[in-house]
Amino acid sequence: MASVVEYKGLKAGYHCGYCDSREGKASCGMWAHSMTVQDYQDLIDRGWRRSGKYVYKPVMNQTCCPQYTIRCRPLQFQPSKSHKKVLKKMLKFLAKGEIFRRNYEDEPMDSTMEDAVAGDFALINKLDIKCDLKRLSSDLKESLESEEKKKEKHSKKEPCNELTHSQAIEEKLGSGEPSHSIKVHTVPKPGKGADLNKPPCRKAKEIRKERKMLKLMQQNPAGEFEGFHAQGQAPSSFPPKAKSNQPKSLEDLIFESLPENASHKLEVRLVPVSFEDPEFKSSFSQSFSLYVKYQMAIHQDPPDECGKTEFTRFLCSSPLEAENPPTGPECGYGSFHQQYWLDGKIIAVGVIDILPYCVSSVYLYYDPDYSFLSLGVYSALREIAFTRQLHEKTSQLSYYYMGFYIHSCPKMKYKGQYRPSDLLCPETYVWVPIEQCLPPLENSKYCRFNQDPEAVDQGRSKEPDRVRVFHKKAIMPYSVYKKHQKDPSEEATVLQYASLVGQVCSERMLLFRT
């Protein structure tokens, strides 16, 4: 099975939906008649992206809004404070039917500006510190003694900092390794009625809890005491260590058990995108109706632009050939719809591709009546958790691709909240942590992220004669094909194609020429 593509060349000077420029957009594209999951994986690692069966690559140094491929690293991902709010909001809605209404942005994974700030600083606020039982006990003692002294000496006007210098940070932020965390008490923000000359107040309940924990640890050095395990977590399998305010994992927050008399039931179903699949076929009508409702309400599309043909071409047609190798995930590789069923009806659909090294997010549409649930953020977190689940069986599948990051478009910067994440260098096609990419992007819309000036594209086309061409029902190398061509523009087109897809894909895929 080989990929068959028809290269369409450069398309420049057309309307951009991000900055509304009338003729600022530029990209190269090809029609994929069929494509293997490995070829598509290699193409998105060179900045390509699909929309239905059309696969395109922005011309980064020409287009008005450069679109950088972004991927999240789910194995090290820690939900930010704003992410946790969304997950807790969903749990409260499912358990008790509680509704929190608020204005939300229109983009699929968008959240508010407040959330964006929280996302940027999420890792800074999480200190992963390894500490054994003795050290933790000592820290708690110091903390409690310090608290008592402060009560007696209110005249001293120094803010409290409970993270002592002796506590060395032994793990990098976002390392993903199991670790313990210690709560850092910060100075209250101005404007909140706090007196900055006084030590920050702490809840009596928190102080009592620390005292009780310290007492229990002294009584039971093994660290196995009831009542202090995070909900949904098994007791530690390492007796010498104790957990202090261990944050809940993403899975704990998503799959927290609901009461028997819960107000609502949410079920997420993974359905292959195929009209031969009975589940996809039976839910198609409901899924399509939801798409129409979403496009008209959120994107203000007129009814004639969101018909069944457009829906099928955009979100149901995929060039990816389904594969189910024994070493792959149980669901196999290919294109899928992740359907969110609430009380027996679909309220959201996440369109995803499952590839050899990643889950790639294609699109999300949802019922605008449930905007209060922040379904864009919620579905992104579910897809990150899903990637982690697939990784357990297929170890190389360990990334979550979120499409394009557009720094010059404020509404598209929300993807940077899901960290740790990387951006793809548009010249050398290596992944660079987003923290290193943001400063240069503030100065220029187009940036080369690879800081090595000598580095080149290692996957570039070095032997264009080896490009595989499919012509007149025959497969041949370009060296043979070009001997029969008289059109001078043909060589330029084939060489451009080879440079964009790289040597490996150019030798593996079939370039269809009429």
XYZ file of N, CA and C in Angstrom, residues 207 320 349:
9
model
N -3.543 24.641 58.968
C -2.534 24.475 60.021
C -2.827 23.220 60.836
N -6.379 8.943 4.962
C -5.620 7.963 5.743
C -6.215 6.565 5.622
N -18.140 16.671 19.149
C -17.394 15.676 18.372
C -15.987 16.210 18.134
